Coordinates of C-alpha atoms and ligand atoms in Angstrom, one line a residue:
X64 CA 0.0 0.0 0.0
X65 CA 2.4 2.6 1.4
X66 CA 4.5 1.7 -1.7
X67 CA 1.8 2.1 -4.4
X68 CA 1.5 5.8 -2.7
X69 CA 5.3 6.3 -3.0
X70 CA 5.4 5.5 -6.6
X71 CA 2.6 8.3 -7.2
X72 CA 5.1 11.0 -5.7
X73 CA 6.0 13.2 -9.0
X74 CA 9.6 13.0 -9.5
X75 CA 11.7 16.8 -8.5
X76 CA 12.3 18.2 -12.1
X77 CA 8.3 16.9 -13.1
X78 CA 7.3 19.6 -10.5
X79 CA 10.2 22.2 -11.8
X80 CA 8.8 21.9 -14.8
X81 CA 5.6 23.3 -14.0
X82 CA 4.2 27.1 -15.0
X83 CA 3.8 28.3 -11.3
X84 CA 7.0 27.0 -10.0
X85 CA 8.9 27.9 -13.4
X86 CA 8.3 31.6 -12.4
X87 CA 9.5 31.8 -9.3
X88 CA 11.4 34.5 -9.2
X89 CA 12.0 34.7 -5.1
X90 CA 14.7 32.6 -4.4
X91 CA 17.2 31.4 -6.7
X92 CA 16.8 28.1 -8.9
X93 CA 19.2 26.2 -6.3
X94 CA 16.6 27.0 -3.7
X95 CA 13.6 26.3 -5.4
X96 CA 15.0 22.6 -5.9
X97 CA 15.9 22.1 -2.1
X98 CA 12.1 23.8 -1.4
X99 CA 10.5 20.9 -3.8
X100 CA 12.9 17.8 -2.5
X101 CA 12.1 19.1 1.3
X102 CA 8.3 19.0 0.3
X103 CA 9.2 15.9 -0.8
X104 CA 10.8 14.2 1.7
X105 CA 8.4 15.4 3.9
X106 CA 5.7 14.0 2.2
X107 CA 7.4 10.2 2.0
X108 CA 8.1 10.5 5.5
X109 CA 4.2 11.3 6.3
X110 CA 3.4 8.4 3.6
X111 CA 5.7 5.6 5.5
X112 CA 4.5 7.0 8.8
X113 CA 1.0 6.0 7.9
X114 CA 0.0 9.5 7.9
X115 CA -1.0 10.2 4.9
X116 CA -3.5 7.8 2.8
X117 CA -3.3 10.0 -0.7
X118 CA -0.4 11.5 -2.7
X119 CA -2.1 15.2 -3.3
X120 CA -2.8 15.5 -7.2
X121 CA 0.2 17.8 -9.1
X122 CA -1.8 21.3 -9.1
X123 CA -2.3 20.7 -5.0
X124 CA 1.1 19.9 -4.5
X125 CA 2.4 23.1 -7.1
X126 CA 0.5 25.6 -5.1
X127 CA 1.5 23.9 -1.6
X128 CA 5.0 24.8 -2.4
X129 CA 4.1 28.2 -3.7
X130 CA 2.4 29.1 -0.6
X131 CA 6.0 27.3 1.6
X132 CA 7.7 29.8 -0.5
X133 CA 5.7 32.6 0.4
X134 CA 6.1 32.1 3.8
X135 CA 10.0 31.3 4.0
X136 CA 12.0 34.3 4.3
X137 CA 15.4 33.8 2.8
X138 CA 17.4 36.5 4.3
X139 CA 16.8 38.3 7.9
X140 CA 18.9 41.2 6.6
X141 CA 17.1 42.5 3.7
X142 CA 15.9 45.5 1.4
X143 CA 13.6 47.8 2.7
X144 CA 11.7 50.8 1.0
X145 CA 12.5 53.7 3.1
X146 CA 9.3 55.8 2.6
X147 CA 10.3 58.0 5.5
X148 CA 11.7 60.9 4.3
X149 CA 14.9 60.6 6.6
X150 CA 17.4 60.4 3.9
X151 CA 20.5 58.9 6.1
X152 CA 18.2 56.4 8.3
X153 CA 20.7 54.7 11.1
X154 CA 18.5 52.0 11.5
X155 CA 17.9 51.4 7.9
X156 CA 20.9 51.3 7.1
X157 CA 22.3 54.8 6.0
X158 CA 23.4 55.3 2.3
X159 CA 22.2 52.9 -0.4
X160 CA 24.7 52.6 -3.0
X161 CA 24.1 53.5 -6.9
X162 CA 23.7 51.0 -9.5
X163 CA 27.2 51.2 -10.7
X164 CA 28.7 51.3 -7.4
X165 CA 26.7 48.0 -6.6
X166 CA 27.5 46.5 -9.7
X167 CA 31.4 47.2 -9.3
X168 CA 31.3 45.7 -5.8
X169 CA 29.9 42.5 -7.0
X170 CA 32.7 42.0 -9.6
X171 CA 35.4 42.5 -6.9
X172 CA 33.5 39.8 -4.6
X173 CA 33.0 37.4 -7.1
X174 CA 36.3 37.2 -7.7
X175 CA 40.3 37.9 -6.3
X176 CA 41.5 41.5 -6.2
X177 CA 44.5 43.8 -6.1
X178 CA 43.5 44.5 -2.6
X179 CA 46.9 44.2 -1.1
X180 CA 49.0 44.0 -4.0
X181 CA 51.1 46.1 -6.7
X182 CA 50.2 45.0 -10.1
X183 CA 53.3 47.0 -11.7
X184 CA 55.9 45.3 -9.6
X185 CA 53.8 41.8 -8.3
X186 CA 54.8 42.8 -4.8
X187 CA 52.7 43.3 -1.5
X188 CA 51.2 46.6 -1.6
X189 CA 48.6 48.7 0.7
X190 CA 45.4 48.3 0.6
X191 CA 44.8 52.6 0.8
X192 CA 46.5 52.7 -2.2
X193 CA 43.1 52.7 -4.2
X194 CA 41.7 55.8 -2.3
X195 CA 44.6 57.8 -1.1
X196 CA 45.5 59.4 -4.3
X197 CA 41.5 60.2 -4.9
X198 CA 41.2 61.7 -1.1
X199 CA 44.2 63.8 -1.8
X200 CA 42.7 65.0 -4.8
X201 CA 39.7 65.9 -3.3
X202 CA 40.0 67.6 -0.1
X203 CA 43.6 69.2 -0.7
X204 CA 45.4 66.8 2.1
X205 CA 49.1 65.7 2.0
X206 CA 48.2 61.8 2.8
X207 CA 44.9 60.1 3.7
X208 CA 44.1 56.6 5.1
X209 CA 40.6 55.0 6.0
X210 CA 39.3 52.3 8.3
X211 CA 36.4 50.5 9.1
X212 CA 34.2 53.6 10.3
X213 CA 34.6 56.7 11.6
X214 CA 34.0 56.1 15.4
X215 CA 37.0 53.9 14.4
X216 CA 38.9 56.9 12.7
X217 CA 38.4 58.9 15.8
X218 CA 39.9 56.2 17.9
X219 CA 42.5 55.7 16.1
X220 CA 43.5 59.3 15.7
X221 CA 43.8 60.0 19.3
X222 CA 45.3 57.0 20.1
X223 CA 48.2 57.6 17.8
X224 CA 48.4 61.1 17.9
X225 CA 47.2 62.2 21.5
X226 CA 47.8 59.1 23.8
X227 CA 49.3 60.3 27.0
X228 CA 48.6 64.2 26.1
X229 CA 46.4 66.8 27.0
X230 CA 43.4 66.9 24.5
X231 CA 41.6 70.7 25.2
X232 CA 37.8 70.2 23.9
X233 CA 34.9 72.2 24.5
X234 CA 32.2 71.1 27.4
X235 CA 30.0 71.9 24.4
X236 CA 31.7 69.3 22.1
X237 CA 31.1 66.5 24.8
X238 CA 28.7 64.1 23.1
X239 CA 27.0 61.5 22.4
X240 CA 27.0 60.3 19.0
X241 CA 24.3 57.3 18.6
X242 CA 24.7 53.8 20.0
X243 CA 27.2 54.5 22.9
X244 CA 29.8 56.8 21.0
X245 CA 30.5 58.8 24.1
X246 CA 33.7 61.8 23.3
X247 CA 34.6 61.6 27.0
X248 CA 35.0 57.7 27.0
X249 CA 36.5 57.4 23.7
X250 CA 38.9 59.9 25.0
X251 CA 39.4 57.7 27.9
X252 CA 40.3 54.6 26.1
X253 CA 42.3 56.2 23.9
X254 CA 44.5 57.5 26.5
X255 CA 44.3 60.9 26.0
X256 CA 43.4 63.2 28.9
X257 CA 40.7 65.4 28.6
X258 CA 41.1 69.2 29.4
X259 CA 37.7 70.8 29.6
X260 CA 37.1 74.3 28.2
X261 CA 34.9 76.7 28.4
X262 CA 30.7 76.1 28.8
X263 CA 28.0 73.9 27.1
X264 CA 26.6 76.6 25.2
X265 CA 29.6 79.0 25.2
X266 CA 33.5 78.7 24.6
X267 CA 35.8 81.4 23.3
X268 CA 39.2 81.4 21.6
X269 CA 40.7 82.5 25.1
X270 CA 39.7 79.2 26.7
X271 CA 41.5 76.9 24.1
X272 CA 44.6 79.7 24.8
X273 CA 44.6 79.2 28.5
X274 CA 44.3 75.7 28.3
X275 CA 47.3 75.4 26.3
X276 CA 49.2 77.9 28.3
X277 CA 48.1 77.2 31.9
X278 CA 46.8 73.4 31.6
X279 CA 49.6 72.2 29.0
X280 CA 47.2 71.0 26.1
X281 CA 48.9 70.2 22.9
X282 CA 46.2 69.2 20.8
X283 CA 43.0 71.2 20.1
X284 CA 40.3 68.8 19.4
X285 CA 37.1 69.9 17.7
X286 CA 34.1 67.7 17.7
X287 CA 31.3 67.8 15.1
X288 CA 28.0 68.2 17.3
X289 CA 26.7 65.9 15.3
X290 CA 23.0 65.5 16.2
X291 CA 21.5 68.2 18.0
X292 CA 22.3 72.5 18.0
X293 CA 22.7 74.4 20.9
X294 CA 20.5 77.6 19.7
X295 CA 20.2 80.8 21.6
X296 CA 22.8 82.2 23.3
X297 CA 25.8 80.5 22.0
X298 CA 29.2 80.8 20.7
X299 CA 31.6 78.1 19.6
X300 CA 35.5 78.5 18.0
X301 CA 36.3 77.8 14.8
X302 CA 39.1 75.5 13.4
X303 CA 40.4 78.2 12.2
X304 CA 40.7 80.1 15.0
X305 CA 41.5 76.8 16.7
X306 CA 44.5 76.3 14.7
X307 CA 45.6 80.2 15.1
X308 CA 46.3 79.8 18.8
X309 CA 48.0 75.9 18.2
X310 CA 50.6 77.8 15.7
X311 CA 52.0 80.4 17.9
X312 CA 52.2 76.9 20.7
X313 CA 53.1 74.2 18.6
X314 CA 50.0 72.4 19.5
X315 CA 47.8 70.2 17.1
X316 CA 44.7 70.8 15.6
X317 CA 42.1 67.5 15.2
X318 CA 38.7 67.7 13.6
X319 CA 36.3 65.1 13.7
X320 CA 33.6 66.5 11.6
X321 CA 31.4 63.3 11.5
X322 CA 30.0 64.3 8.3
X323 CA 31.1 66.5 5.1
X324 CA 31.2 67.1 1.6
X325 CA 34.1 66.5 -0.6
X326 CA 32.9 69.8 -2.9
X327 CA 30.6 73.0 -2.3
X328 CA 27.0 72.1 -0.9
X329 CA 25.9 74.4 -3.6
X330 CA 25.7 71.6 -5.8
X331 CA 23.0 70.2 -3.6
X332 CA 21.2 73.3 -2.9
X333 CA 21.8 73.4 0.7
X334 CA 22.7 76.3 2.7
X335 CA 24.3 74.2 5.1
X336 CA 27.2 71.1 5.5
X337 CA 31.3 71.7 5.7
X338 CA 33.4 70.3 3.0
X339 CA 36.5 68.4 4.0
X340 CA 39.0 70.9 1.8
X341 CA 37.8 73.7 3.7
X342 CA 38.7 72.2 7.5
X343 CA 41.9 71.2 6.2
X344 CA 43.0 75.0 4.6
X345 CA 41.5 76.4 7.8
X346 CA 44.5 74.7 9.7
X347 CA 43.4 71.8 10.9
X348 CA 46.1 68.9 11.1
X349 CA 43.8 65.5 10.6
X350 CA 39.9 65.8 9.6
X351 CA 37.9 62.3 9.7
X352 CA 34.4 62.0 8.4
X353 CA 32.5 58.2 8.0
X354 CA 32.1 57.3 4.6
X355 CA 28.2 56.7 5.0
X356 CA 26.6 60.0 6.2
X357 CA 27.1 62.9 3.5
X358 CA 29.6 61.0 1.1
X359 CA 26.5 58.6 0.5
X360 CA 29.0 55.7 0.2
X361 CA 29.8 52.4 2.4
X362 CA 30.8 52.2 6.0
X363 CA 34.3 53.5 6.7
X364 CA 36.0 55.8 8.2
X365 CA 38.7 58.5 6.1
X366 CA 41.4 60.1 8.1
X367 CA 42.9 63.0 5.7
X368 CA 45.6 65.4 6.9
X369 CA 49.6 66.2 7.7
X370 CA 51.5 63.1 5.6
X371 CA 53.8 62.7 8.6
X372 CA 50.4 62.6 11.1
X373 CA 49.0 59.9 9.0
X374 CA 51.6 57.9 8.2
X375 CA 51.9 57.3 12.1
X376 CA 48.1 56.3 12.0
X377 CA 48.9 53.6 9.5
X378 CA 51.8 52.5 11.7
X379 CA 49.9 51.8 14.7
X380 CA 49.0 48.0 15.4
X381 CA 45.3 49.4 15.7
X382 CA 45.2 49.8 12.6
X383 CA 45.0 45.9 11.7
X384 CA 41.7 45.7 13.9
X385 CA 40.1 49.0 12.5
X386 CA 40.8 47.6 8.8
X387 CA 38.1 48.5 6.2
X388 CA 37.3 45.6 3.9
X389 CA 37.3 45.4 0.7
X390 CA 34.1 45.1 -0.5
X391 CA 33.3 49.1 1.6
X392 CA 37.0 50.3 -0.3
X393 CA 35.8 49.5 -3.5
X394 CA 32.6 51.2 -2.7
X395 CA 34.7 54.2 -1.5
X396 CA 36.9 54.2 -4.7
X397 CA 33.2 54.2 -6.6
X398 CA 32.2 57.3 -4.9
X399 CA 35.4 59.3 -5.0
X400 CA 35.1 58.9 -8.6
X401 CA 32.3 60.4 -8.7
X402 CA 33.2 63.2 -7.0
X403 CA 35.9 64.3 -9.0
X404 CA 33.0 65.9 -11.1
X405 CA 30.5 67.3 -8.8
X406 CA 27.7 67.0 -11.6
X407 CA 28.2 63.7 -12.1
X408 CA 28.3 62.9 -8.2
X409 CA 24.5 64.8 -7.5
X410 CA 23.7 62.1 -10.3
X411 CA 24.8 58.7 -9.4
X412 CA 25.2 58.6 -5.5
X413 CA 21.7 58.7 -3.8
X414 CA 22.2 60.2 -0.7
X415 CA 23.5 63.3 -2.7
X416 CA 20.6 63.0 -5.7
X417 CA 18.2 62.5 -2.5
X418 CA 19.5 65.6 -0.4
X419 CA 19.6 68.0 -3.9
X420 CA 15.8 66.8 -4.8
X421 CA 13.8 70.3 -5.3
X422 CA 10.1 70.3 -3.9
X423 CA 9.0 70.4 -6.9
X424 CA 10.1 67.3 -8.0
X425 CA 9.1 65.5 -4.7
X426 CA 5.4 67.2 -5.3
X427 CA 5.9 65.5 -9.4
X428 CA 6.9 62.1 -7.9
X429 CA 4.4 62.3 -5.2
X430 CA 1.5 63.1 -7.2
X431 CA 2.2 60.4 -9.8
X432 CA 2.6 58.1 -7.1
X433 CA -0.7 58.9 -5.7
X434 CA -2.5 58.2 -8.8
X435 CA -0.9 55.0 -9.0
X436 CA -2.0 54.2 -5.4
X437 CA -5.0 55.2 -5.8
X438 CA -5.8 53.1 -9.0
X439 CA -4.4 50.2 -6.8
X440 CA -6.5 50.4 -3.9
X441 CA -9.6 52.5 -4.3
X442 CA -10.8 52.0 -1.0
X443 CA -8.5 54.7 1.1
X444 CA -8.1 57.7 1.1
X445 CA -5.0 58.9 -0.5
X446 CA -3.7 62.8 -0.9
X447 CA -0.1 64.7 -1.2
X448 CA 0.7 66.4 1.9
X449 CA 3.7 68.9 1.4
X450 CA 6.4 67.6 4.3
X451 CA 9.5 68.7 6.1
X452 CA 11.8 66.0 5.0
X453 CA 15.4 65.0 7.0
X454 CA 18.7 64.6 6.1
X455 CA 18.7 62.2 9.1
X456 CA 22.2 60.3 10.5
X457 CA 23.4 63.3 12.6
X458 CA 24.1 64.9 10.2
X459 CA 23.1 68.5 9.7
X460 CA 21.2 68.9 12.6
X461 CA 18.1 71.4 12.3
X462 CA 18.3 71.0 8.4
X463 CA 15.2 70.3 6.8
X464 CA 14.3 69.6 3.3
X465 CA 11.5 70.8 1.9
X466 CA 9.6 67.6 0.5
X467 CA 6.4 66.3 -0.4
X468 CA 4.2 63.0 0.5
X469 CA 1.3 61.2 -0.3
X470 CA -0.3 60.7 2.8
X471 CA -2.4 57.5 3.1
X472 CA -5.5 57.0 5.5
X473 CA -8.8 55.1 5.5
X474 CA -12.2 56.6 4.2
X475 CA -13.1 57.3 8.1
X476 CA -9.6 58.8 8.8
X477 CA -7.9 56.3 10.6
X478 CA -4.5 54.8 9.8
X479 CA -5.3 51.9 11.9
X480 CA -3.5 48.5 9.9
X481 CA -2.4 50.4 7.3
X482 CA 1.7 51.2 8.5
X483 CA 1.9 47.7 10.1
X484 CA 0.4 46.2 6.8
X485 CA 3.4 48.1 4.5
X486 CA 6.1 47.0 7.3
X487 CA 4.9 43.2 8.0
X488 CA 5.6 42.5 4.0
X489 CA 7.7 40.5 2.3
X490 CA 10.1 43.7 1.3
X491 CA 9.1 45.6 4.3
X492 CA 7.7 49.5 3.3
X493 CA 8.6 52.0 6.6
X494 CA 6.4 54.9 6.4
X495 CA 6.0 57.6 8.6
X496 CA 2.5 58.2 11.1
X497 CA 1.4 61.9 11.2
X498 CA -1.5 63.5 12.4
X499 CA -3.7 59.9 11.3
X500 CA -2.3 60.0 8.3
X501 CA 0.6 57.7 6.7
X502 CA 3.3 59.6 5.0
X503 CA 5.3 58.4 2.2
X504 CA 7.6 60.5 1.4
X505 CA 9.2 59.9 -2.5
X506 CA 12.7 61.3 -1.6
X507 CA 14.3 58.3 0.0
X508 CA 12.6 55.9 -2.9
X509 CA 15.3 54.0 -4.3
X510 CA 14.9 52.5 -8.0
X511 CA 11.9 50.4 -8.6
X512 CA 10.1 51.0 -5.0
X513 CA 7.3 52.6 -6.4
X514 CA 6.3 49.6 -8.3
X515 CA 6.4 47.7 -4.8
X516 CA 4.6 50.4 -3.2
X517 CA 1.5 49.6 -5.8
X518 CA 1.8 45.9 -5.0
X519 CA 1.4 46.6 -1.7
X520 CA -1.5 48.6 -1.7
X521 CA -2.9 45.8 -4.7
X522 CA -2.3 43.4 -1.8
X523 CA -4.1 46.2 1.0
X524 CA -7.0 46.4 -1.1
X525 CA -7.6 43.0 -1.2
X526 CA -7.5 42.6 2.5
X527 CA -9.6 45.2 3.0
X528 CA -12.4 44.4 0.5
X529 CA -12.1 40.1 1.9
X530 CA -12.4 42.0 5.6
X531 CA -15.5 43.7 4.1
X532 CA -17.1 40.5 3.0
X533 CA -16.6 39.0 6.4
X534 CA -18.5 41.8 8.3
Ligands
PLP821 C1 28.7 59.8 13.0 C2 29.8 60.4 13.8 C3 30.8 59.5 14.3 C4 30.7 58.0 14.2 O1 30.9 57.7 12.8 P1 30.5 56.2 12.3 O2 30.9 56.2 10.9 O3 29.1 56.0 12.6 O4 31.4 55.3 13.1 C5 31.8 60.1 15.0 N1 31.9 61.5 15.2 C6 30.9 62.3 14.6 C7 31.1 63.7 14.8 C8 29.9 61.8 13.9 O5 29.0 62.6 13.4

């Protein structure tokens, strides 16, 4: 008996073979083989186990392993459509890279590289060889290096460069940087000592003066406040002035500006943002920047400055745990690239074609959107909202941009299902919740989301017309 049932199993490729599972597009056609041989399995082991008295007919069995598939997740770290508005979003994951710069990376996994190795003379070379000619370009410094962020960067400076000394910094410069990125501690482990000057809101160039005169500071360390601004009555010191007082004393100027541009903001219409070339003409002796908050590119952390200052850096032993890999270098080199023509840069990296996009063009995208929304799912209520939108990742800190959303609720005004409906999905949509409305803002869409976002709501209006029917 139980082997007349086991004959009736289709055989693997039969079931391949079929229309449905042909199509599958989700997982990759390795996958979909080991899905059909678990079903399988499975279903012999139910067959010898008694449990099962009839072999399912081919369609049955077809759309049982459709719906497996649906529910299996391949990946826990996955896309997501950021519909939020919040440009550099920590938690989702910062800058998403262009297509080239994606496309480049894949060729350097798939295969071997030059990462550590001179090509002209088939010798061991340096693995910032690929980006320190590109950084020097760029920002005017003598000799650059980067590491794995720039939390790392900052770690590594003042371990190499202040360890044992006394580091002046302003009480207002004290912070915390997201996820436990404290300046005093870092300080700490580092092995610099910390001089404190002047007041949260206020310090003046005569502070940094005293300390190094009275307290014995010999390196002036400026800190990017990264993530909020002290408004009212304030007053900080500028590298420049900073670097004034350390020539006449001999004493070193650091700047970690967190974030900057590598050429005038202009290009992005913004009013606001540092560039890297600027810091270092102003005096200062080492800036460091991460490679994911305004240079839109991977996770790293660039150290650009004094050649003799840097070469130290890449002499420390740190250095070899604070290593950038070299799948984020050749992401880097990508970017740089770029950048050597501004134009081109606002063009291909997102984070930069994201920050420059005018509210006109968010209120374009956002009203075609709507349409298509609309047209999906007939049954909510769906308008453009004009929006503040955010350059997000501590980065320019009060910044807004002006954008545009369509905001999403339900005929009676509620939002209720609606955001946990787009983030429960297969490729997870986050939206933003405002005033009962859900925004979603078409400034952080990244190529081909808006077709998802009409599945989505195909999908929403389905549940909510089978919902109706129940009632
Ligand atoms: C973001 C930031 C850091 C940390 O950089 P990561 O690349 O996240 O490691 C350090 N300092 C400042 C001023 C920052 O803005």
């Amino acid at each position: 008996m139980n082997q007349d049932l086991l004959r009736k199993i289709p055989k693997t490729d039969v079931l391949l073979a079929r229309p449905g599972l042909a199509q599958v597009k989700s997982v990759s056609a390795s996958g979909l083989k080991r899905e059909v041989q678990e079903y399988l399995q499975q279903l012999r082991s139910s067959i010898l186990a008694g449990e099962v008295s009839q072999v399912p007919d081919m369609e049955q069995i077809e759309q049982e392993i459709l719906n497996r598939l649906q529910e299996t997740d391949p990946f826990h770290l996955k896309r997501v459509i950021n519909a939020t508005g919040v440009v550099l979003h920590t938690n989702l994951g910062r800058a998403p890279l262009g297509a080239e710069a994606a496309k480049h990376i894949a060729e350097v996994a798939q295969s071997y590289c030059n990462l550590e190795y001179k090509l002209e003379a088939g010798k061991r070379g340096s693995r910032y060889a690929h980006v320190e000619n590109l950084l020097c370009k760029l920002t005017g410094a003598e000799a650059a290096m980067v590491v794995n962020n720039n939390a790392a960067a900052v770690f590594l400076m003042l371990n190499t460069l202040a360890k044992g000394k006394k580091v002046a910094i302003s009480r207002g410069e004290l912070v915390e940087i997201g996820g436990s990125f404290r300046v005093p501690e870092i300080m700490e482990q580092s092995g610099a000592q910390l001089v404190e000057v002047g007041t949260t809101n206020k310090t003046h160039p005569e502070d940094y003066a005293e300390a190094v005169e009275e307290k014995e500071a010999s390196v002036l360390l400026k800190v990017h406040t990264s993530n909020f601004n002290i408004v009212g009555f304030t007053e900080s010191v500028s590298v420049r002035q900073m670097s004034e007082i350390a020539k006449d004393t001999g004493a070193m100027v650091l700047y970690d500006v967190g974030s900057c541009f590598l050429f005038p903001r202009e290009y992005m219409g913004l009013h606001d943002g540092e560039m890297v070339s600027q810091a270092l003409r102003d005096g200062a002796d080492v800036v460091c920047l991460s490679g994911d908050k305004l240079m839109g590119s991977a996770q790293g952390g660039i150290l650009v400055g004094k050649k003799e200052l840097i070469e130290r850096m890449k002499k420390n032993h740190l250095t070899r745990m604070l290593r950038i890999d070299k799948l984020s270098l050749a992401a880097l080199e990508i970017a740089l690239r770029h950048c050597l023509d501004p134009k081109e840069a606002v063009r291909e990296i997102p984070t930069l074609r994201m920050l420059s996009m005018s509210r006109e063009t968010c209120q374009d995208r956002a009203e075609k959107l709507a349409q298509g929304l609309k047209k999906a799912a007939p049954s909510l209520r769906i308008e453009t909202v004009l929006t503040e939108d955010e350059v997000g990742g501590g980065s320019l800190p009060g910044v807004m941009l002006p954008g545009c959303a369509v905001a999403v609720s339900s005929l009676e005004g509620s939002t209720e299902g609606i955001e946990p409906f787009l983030r429960l999905r297969k490729i997870p949509i986050i939206s933003r919740v405002w005033k009962d409305q859900v925004l979603l803002s078409p400034r952080t869409l990244c190529d081909g989301d808006e077709e998802e976002l009409v599945a989505a709501f195909t999908e929403l209006e389905q549940q909510i017309s089978e919902e109706r029917k129940k009632r």
